[in-house]
Coordinates of C-alpha atoms and ligand atoms in Angstrom, one line a residue:
X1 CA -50.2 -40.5 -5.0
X2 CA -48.1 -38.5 -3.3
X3 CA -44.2 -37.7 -3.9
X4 CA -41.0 -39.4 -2.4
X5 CA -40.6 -43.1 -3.1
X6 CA -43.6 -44.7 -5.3
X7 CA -43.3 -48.9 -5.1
X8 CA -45.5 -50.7 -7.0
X9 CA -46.4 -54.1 -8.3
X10 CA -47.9 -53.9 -11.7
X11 CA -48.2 -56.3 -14.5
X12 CA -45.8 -58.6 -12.6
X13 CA -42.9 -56.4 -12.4
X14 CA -41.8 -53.8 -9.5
X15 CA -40.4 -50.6 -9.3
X16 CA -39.0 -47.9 -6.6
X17 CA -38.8 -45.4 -8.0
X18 CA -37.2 -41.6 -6.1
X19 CA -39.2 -38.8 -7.8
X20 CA -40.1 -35.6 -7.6
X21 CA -41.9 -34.0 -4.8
X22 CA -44.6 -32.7 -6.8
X23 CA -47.4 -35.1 -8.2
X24 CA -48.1 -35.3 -11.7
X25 CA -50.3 -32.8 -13.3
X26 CA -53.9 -34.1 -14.2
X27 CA -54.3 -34.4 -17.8
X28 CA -57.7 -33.5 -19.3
X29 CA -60.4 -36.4 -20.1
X30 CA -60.2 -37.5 -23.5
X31 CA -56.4 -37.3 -23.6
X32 CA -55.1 -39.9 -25.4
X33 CA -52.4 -42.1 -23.7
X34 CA -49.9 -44.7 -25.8
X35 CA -46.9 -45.9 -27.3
X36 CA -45.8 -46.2 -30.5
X37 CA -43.7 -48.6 -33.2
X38 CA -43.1 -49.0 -36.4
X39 CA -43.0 -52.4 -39.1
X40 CA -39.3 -52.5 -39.8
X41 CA -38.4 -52.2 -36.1
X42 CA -40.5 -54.9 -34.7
X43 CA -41.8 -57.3 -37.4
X44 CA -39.5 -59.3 -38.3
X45 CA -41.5 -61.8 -41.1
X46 CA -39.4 -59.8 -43.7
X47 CA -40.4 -63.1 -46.2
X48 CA -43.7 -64.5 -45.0
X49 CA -46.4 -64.2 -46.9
X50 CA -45.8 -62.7 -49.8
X51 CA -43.8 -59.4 -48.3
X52 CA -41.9 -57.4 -50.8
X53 CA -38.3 -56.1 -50.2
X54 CA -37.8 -52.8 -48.6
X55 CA -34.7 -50.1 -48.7
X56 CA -34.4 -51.3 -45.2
X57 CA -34.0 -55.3 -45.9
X58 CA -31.4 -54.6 -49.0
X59 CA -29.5 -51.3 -46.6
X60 CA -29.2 -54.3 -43.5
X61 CA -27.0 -56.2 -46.1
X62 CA -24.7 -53.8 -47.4
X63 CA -21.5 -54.9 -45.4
X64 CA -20.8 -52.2 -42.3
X65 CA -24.4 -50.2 -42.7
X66 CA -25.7 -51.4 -39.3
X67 CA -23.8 -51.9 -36.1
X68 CA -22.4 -55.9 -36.2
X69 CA -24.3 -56.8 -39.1
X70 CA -27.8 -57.0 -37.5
X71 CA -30.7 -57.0 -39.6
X72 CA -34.8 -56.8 -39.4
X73 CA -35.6 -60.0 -40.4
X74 CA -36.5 -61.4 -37.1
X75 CA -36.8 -58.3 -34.8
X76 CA -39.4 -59.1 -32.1
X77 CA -41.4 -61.6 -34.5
X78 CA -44.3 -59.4 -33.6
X79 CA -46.0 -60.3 -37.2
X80 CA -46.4 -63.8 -35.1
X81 CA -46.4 -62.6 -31.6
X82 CA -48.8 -59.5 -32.1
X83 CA -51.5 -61.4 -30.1
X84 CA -48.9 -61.2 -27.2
X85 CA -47.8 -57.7 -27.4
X86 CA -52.0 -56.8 -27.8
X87 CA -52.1 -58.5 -24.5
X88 CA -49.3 -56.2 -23.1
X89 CA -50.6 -52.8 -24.2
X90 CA -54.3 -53.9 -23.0
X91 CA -52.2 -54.8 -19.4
X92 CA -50.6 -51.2 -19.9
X93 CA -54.2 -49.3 -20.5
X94 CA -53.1 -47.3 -23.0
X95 CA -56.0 -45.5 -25.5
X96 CA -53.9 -45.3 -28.9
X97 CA -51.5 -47.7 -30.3
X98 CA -49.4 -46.2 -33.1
X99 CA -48.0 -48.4 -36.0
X100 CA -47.0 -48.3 -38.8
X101 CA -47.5 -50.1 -41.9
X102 CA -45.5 -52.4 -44.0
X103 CA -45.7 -51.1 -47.4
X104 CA -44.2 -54.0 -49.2
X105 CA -46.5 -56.4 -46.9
X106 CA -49.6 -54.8 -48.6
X107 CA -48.0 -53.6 -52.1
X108 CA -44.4 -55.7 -52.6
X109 CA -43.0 -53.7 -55.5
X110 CA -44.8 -50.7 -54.5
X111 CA -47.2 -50.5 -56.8
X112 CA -50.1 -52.8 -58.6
X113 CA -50.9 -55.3 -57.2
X114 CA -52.4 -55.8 -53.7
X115 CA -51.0 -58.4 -50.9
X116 CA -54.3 -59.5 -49.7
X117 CA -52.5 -61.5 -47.0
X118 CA -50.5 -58.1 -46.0
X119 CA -53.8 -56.0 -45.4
X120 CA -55.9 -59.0 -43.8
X121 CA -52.4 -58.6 -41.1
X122 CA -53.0 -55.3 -40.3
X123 CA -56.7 -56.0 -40.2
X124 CA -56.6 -58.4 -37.5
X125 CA -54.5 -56.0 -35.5
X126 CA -56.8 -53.5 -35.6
X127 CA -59.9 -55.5 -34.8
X128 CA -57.7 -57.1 -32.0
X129 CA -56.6 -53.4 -30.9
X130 CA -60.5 -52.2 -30.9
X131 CA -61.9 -55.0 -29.3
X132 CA -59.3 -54.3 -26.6
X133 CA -60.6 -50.3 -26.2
X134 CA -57.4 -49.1 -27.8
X135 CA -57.7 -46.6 -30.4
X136 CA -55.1 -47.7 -33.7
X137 CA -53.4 -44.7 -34.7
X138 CA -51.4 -46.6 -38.3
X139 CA -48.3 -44.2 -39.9
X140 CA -48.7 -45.5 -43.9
X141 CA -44.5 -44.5 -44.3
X142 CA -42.0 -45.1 -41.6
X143 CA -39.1 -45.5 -44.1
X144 CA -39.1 -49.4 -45.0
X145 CA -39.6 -48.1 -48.6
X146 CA -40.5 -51.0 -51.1
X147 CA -36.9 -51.7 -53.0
X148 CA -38.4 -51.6 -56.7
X149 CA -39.7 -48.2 -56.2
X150 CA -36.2 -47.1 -54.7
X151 CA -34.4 -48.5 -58.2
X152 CA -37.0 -46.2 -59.9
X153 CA -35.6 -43.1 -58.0
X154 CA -37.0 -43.6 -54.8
X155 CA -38.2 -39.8 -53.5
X156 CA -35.7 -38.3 -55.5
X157 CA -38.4 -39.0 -58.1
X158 CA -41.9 -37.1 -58.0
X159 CA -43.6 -40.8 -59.0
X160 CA -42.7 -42.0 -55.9
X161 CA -45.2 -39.4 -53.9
X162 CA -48.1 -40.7 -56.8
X163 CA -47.4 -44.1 -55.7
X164 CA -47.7 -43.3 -52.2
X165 CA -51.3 -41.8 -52.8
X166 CA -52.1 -45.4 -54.5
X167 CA -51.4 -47.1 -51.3
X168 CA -52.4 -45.1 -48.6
X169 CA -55.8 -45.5 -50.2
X170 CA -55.7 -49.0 -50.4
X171 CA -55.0 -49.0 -46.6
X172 CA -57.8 -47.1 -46.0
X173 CA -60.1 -48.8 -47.9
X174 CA -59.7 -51.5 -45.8
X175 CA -59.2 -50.2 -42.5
X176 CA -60.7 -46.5 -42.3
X177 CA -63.7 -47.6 -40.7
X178 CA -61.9 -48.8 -37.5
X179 CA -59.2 -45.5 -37.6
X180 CA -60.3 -42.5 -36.3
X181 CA -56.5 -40.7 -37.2
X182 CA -54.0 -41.4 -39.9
X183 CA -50.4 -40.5 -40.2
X184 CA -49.2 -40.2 -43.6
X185 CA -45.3 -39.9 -43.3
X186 CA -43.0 -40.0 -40.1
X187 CA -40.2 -37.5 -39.9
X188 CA -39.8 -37.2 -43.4
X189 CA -36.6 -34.7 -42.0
X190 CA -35.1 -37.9 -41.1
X191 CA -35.4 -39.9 -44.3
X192 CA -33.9 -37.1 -46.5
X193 CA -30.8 -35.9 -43.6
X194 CA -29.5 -39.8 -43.1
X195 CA -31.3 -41.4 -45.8
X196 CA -30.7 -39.1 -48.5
X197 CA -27.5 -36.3 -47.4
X198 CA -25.5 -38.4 -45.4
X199 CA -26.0 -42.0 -46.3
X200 CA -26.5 -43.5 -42.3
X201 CA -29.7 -45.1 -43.2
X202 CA -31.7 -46.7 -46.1
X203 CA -30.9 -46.1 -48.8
X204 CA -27.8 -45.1 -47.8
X205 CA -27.0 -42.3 -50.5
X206 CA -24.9 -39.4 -49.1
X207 CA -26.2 -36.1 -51.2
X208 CA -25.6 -33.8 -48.9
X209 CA -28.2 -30.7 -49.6
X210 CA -28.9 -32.3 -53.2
X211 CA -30.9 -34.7 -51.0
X212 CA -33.4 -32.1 -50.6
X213 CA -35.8 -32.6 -53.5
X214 CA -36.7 -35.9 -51.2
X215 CA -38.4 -33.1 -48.8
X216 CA -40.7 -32.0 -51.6
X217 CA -41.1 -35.5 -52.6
X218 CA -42.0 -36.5 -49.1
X219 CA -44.2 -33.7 -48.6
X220 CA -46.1 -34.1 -52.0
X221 CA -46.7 -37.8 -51.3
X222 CA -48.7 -36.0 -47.7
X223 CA -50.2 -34.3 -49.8
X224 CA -51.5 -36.6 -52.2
X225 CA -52.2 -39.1 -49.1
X226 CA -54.0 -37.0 -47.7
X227 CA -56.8 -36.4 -50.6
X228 CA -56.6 -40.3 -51.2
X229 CA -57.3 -40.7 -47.3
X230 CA -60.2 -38.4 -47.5
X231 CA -61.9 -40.0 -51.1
X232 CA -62.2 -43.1 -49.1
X233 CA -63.6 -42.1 -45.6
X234 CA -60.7 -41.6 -43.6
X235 CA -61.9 -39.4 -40.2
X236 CA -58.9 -37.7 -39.6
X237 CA -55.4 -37.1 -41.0
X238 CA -52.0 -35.7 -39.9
X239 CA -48.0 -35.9 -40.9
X240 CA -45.4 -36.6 -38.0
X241 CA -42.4 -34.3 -37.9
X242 CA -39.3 -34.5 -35.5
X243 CA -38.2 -31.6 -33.8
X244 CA -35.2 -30.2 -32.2
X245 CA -34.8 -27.0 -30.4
X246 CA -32.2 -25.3 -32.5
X247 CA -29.8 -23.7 -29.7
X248 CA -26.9 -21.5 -30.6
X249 CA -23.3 -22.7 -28.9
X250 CA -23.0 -19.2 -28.4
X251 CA -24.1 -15.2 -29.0
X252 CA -21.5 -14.8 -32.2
X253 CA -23.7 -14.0 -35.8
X254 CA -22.2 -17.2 -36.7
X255 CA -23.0 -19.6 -34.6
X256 CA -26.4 -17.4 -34.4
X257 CA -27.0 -17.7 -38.2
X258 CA -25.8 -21.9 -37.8
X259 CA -28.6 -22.2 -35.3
X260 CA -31.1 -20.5 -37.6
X261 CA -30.0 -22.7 -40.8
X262 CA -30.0 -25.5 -39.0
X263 CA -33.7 -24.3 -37.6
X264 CA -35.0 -23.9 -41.0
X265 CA -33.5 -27.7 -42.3
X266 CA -34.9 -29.4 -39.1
X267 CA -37.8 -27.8 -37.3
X268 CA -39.5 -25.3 -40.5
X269 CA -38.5 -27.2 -43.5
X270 CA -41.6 -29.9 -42.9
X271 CA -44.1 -27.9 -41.8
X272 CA -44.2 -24.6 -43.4
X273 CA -45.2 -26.0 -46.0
X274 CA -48.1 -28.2 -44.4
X275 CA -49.2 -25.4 -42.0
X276 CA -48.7 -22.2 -43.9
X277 CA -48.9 -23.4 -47.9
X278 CA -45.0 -22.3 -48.4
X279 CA -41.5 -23.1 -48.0
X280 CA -39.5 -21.0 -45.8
X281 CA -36.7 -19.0 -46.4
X282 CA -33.7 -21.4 -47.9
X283 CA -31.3 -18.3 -47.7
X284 CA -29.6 -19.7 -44.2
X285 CA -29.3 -22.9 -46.2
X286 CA -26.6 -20.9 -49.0
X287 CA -29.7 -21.7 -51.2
X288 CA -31.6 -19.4 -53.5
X289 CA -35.1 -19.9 -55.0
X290 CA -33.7 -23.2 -57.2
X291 CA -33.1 -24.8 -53.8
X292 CA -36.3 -26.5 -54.7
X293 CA -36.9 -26.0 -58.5
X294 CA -39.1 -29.4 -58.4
X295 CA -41.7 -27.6 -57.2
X296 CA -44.2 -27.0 -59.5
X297 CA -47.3 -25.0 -59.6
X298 CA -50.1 -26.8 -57.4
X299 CA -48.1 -28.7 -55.2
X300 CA -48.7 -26.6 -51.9
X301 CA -52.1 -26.2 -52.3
X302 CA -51.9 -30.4 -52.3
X303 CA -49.5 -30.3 -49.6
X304 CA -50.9 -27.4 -47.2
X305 CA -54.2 -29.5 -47.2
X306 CA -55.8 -28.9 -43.6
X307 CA -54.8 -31.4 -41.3
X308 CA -56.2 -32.4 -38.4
X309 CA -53.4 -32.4 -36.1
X310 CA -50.0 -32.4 -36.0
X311 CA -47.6 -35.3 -35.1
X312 CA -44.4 -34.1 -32.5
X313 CA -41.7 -36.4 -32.0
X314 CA -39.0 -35.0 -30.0
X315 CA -35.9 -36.3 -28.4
X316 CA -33.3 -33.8 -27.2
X317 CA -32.5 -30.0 -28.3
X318 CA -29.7 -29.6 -30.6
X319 CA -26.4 -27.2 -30.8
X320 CA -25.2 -25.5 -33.1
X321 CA -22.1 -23.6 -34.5
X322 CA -20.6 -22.2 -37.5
X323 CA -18.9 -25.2 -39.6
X324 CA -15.4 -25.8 -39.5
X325 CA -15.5 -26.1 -43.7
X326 CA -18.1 -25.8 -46.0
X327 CA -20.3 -28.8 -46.7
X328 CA -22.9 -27.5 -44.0
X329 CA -24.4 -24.1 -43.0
X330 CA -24.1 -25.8 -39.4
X331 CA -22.1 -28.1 -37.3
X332 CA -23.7 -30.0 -34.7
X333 CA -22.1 -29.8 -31.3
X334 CA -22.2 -32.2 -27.9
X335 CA -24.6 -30.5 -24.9
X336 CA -23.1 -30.9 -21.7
X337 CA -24.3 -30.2 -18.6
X338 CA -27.6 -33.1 -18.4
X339 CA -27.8 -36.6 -17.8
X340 CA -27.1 -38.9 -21.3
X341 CA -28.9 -41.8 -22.6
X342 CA -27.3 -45.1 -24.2
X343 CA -27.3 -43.2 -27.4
X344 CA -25.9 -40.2 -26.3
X345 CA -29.0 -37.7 -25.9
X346 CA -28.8 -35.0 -23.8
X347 CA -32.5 -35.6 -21.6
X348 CA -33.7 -31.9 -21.4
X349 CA -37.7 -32.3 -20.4
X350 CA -37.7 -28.2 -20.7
X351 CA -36.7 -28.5 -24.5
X352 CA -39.8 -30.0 -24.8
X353 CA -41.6 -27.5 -23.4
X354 CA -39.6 -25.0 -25.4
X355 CA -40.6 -26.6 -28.7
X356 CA -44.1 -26.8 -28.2
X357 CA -44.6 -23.1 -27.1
X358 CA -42.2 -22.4 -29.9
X359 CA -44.4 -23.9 -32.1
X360 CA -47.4 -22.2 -31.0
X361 CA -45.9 -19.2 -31.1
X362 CA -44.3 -19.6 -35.0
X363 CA -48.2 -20.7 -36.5
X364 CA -50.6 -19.1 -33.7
X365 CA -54.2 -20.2 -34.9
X366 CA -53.1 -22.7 -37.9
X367 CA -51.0 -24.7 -35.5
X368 CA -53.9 -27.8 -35.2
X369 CA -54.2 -30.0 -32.0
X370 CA -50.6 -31.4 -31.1
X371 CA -49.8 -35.4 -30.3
X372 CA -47.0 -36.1 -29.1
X373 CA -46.3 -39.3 -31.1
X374 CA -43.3 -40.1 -30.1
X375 CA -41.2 -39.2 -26.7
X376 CA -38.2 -41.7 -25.2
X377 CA -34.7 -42.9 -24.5
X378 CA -32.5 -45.9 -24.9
X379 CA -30.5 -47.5 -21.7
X380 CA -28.5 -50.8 -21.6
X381 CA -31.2 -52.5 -19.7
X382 CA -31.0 -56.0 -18.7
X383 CA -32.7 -58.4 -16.2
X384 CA -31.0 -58.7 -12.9
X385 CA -30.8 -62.0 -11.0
X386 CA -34.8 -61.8 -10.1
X387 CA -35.7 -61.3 -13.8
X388 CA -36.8 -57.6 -13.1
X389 CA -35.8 -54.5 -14.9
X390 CA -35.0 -51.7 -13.0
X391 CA -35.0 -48.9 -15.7
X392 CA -35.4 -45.8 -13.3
X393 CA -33.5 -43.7 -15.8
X394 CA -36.5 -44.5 -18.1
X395 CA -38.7 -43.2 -15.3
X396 CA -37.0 -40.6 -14.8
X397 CA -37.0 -39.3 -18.2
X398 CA -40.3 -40.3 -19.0
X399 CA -41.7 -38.5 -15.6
X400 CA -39.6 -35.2 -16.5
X401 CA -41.2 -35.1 -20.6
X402 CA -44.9 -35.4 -19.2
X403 CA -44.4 -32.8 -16.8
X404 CA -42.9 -30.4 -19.3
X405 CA -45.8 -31.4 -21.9
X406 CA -48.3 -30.8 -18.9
X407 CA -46.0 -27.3 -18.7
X408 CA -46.9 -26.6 -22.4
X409 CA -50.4 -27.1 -21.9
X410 CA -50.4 -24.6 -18.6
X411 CA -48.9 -22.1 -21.3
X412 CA -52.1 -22.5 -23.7
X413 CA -51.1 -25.4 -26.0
X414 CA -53.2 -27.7 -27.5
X415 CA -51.9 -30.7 -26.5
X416 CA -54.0 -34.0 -27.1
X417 CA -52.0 -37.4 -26.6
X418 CA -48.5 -38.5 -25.5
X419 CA -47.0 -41.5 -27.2
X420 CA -44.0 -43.3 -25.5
X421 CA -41.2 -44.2 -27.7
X422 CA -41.3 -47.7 -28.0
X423 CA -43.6 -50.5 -26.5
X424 CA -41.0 -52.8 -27.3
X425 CA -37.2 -52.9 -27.5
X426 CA -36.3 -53.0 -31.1
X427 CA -34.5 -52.9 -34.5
X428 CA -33.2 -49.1 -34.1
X429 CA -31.9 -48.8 -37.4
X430 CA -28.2 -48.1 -37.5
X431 CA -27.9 -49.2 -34.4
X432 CA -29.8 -52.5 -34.5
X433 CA -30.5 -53.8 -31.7
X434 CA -28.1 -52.1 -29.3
X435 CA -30.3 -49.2 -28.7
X436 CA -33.3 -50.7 -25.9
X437 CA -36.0 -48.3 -26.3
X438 CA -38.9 -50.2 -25.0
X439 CA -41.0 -50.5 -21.8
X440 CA -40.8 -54.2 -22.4
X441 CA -37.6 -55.8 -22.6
X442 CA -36.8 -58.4 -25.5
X443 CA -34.7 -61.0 -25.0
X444 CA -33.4 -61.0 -28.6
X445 CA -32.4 -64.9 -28.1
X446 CA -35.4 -66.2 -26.7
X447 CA -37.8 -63.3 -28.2
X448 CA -39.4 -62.8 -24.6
X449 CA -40.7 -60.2 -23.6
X450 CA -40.2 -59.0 -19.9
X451 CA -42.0 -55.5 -18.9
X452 CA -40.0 -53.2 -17.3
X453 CA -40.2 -51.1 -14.0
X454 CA -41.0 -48.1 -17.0
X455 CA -44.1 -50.4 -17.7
X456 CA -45.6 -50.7 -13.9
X457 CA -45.0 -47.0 -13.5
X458 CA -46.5 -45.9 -17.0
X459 CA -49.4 -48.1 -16.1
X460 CA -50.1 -46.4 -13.1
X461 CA -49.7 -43.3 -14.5
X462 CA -52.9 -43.8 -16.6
X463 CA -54.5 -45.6 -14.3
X464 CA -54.7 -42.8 -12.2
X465 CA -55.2 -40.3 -14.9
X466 CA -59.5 -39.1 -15.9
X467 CA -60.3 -41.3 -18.8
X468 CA -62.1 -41.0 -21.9
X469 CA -65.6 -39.2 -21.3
X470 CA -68.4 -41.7 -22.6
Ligands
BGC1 C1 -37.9 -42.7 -35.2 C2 -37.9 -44.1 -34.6 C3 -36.6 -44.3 -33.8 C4 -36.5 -43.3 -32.7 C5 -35.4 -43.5 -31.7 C6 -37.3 -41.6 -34.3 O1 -36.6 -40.8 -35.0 O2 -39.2 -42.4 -35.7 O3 -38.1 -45.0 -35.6 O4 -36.5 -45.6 -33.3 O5 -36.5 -42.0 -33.3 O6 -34.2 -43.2 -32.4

């Protein structure tokens, strides 16, 4: 297809759409295109069939944790509707689907005994995703943390990352024979920074850097995942991390050394570790060697395991200064200058770019093949008087991230898969459900689901991308 104004009838809904002049880049056979969720945000169920309570359900009810009240307990319904959002995603022709799993569906208290009802779930899904010729790619942790292992500690406590082990083999054992790649954990940054230091999500304790034995925690519970994915057959195994180009607001050694501490929390903190067998440097975080004194002898030989890839989720760069007082090493600050989404993110497609050669470039030959498992913006989208969507801001964003992944790849990066953030519109956490994510818009009245122009486009996207050799 050539540039200027694309229309196209896809799936049953339209889009014009102005874009660049240039076409997009051909993408290598093989790679791998999808979208990915997650249990809590799309669900619902949170009582059926013998679920167990997460941070997440317990967090929803603490009086002003979530914007208006909202909770998960209905979200899209997709523990009932899954057959119908199968159905979208084989209209979509994606290769990979990426989920997560429900801990407390398949282990309520989070440990003992098995939810056979849980696993047979997830089951179903994956023989409906494979039937379908989409690869499932499942995340075993994306934070809805069963509750009883939380009042034990949670991943302040080292048990927590055993328990983890016990689980992620259970999953396996049912399912590895259909799952070519696992995740173990996603953004485990994001569970200790507004889970654990500043209280914004589940559980909703604000530590500040005494959150950060939940990193090791985190990272041990990879670890141990990872062997218990490997005793029982599991193909191939990686960890999701979010990243954030760490920019300086400005040349001063303070805002410099902000940028670099703030580098170290986000971007190095997770995967040092995993990549390299150590932890970096925690002097830009005012921390010395006891920073992490829970670490004890053999844990990063468990956690630097080899992994098969590596999991990149990235939104939008981040700016730092030196803080106004002390609490932080850092202060975040607004970037002006690009186009915003609904949640205030800066779009910058180069920052992208930036993180992935950065990434290269910080662990040369151990950095394994990268999937990008999670890439996209929220908008107030809503029908207009035809029932279409017209999310061209999606497009647009979208359009400008695959390019600057295609850019990455020009500059020698191994780049393997591109996952849109979400399928759906969704619970997004703090937020709930004012944040709309999705390439199919929910109707969180009715629970139906409308694709958007972001769909159509997407789908012709792949269609007219090489596909899978054999
Ligand atoms: C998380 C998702 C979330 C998305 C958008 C990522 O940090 O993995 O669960 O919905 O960002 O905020």
């Amino acid at each position: 297809m050539s540039g200027g104004t694309r229309r196209a009838i896809a799936a049953g809904c339209r889009y014009d759409r102005p874009v660049t002049d240039a076409d997009l880049p051909s993408f290598p056979p093989g790679f791998a295109w999808g979208v990915a969720t997650a249990a809590y945000q799309i669900e619902g169920a949170v009582t059926a069939d013998g679920r167990g309570e997460s941070v997440w359900d317990t967090f929803c009810r603490r009086p002003g944790a979530i914007r208006d009240g909202h909770t998960g307990d209905v979200a899209d319904d997709h523990y009932h509707r899954w057959p119908e959002d199968v159905a979208l995603m084989a209209t979509l022709g994606i290769d990979t689907y990426r989920f997560s799993l429900a801990w407390p569906r398949i282990q309520p208290t989070g440990s003992g005994a098995v939810n056979q009802i849980g696993l047979d779930f997830y089951d179903r899904l994956v023989d409906s995703l494979v039937a379908n010729g989409i690869t499932p790619m499942p995340t075993l942790f994306h934070w809805d943390l069963p509750q009883p292992l939380e009042d034990a500690g949670g991943w302040l406590s080292r048990d927590t990352a055993y328990r983890f082990a016990d689980f992620a083999g259970i999953a396996a054992t049912r399912l590895a024979d259909r799952v070519p790649l696992w995740i173990t954990l996603n953004e485990p940054f994001v569970v200790t920074a507004l889970g654990y230091a500043l209280g914004v999500h589940a559980p909703g304790q604000a530590l500040m850097l005494g959150a950060l034995p939940t990193a090791h925690h985190q990272l041990l519970g990879h670890g141990l995942a990872l062997a218990a994915l490997r005793a029982v057959g599991a193909h191939q195994v990686t960890i999701t991390n979010s990243y954030a180009p760490a920019w300086a607001a400005s040349d001063s050694p303070a805002d410099v050394a902000a940028a670099t501490a703030y580098d170290t929390l986000h971007n190095r903190l997770y995967t040092d570790p995993v990549l390299l067998g150590r932890y970096p440097d925690l002097a830009p975080l005012g921390l010395g060697p006891a920073g992490l004194d829970c670490v004890r002898d053999g844990d990063l030989e468990t956690i630097s395991a080899p992994v098969d890839a590596l999991g990149v989720n990235y939104y939008a760069p981040t700016l730092l200064a030196a803080p106004q007082d002390a609490a932080l090493p850092f202060q975040l600050q607004p970037i002006t200058g690009y186009p915003v989404t609904a949640f205030g993110n800066p779009v910058v497609p180069a920052g992208l770019t930036e993180l992935l050669t950065s990434l290269a470039s910080r662990y040369g030959d151990r950095l394994p093949p990268v999937y990008i498992t999670e890439n996209g913006c929220s908008f107030d989208d809503e029908p207009d008087a035809a029932g279409q969507v017209d999310d061209r801001q999606r497009i647009s964003y979208l359009d400008g991230h695959i390019r600057a992944v295609a850019d990455a790849m020009a500059a020698g990066v191994d780049v393997r898969g591109y996952l849109v953030w979400s399928l759906l519109d969704n619970f997004e956490w703090a937020e709930g459900y004012h944040q709309r994510f999705g390439l199919v818009h929910v109707d969180y009245g009715t629970l139906r689901r409308t694709p958007k122009a972001s769909f159509g486009w997407y789908r012709e996207l792949i269609a007219g991308q090489p596909r899978r050799s054999g």
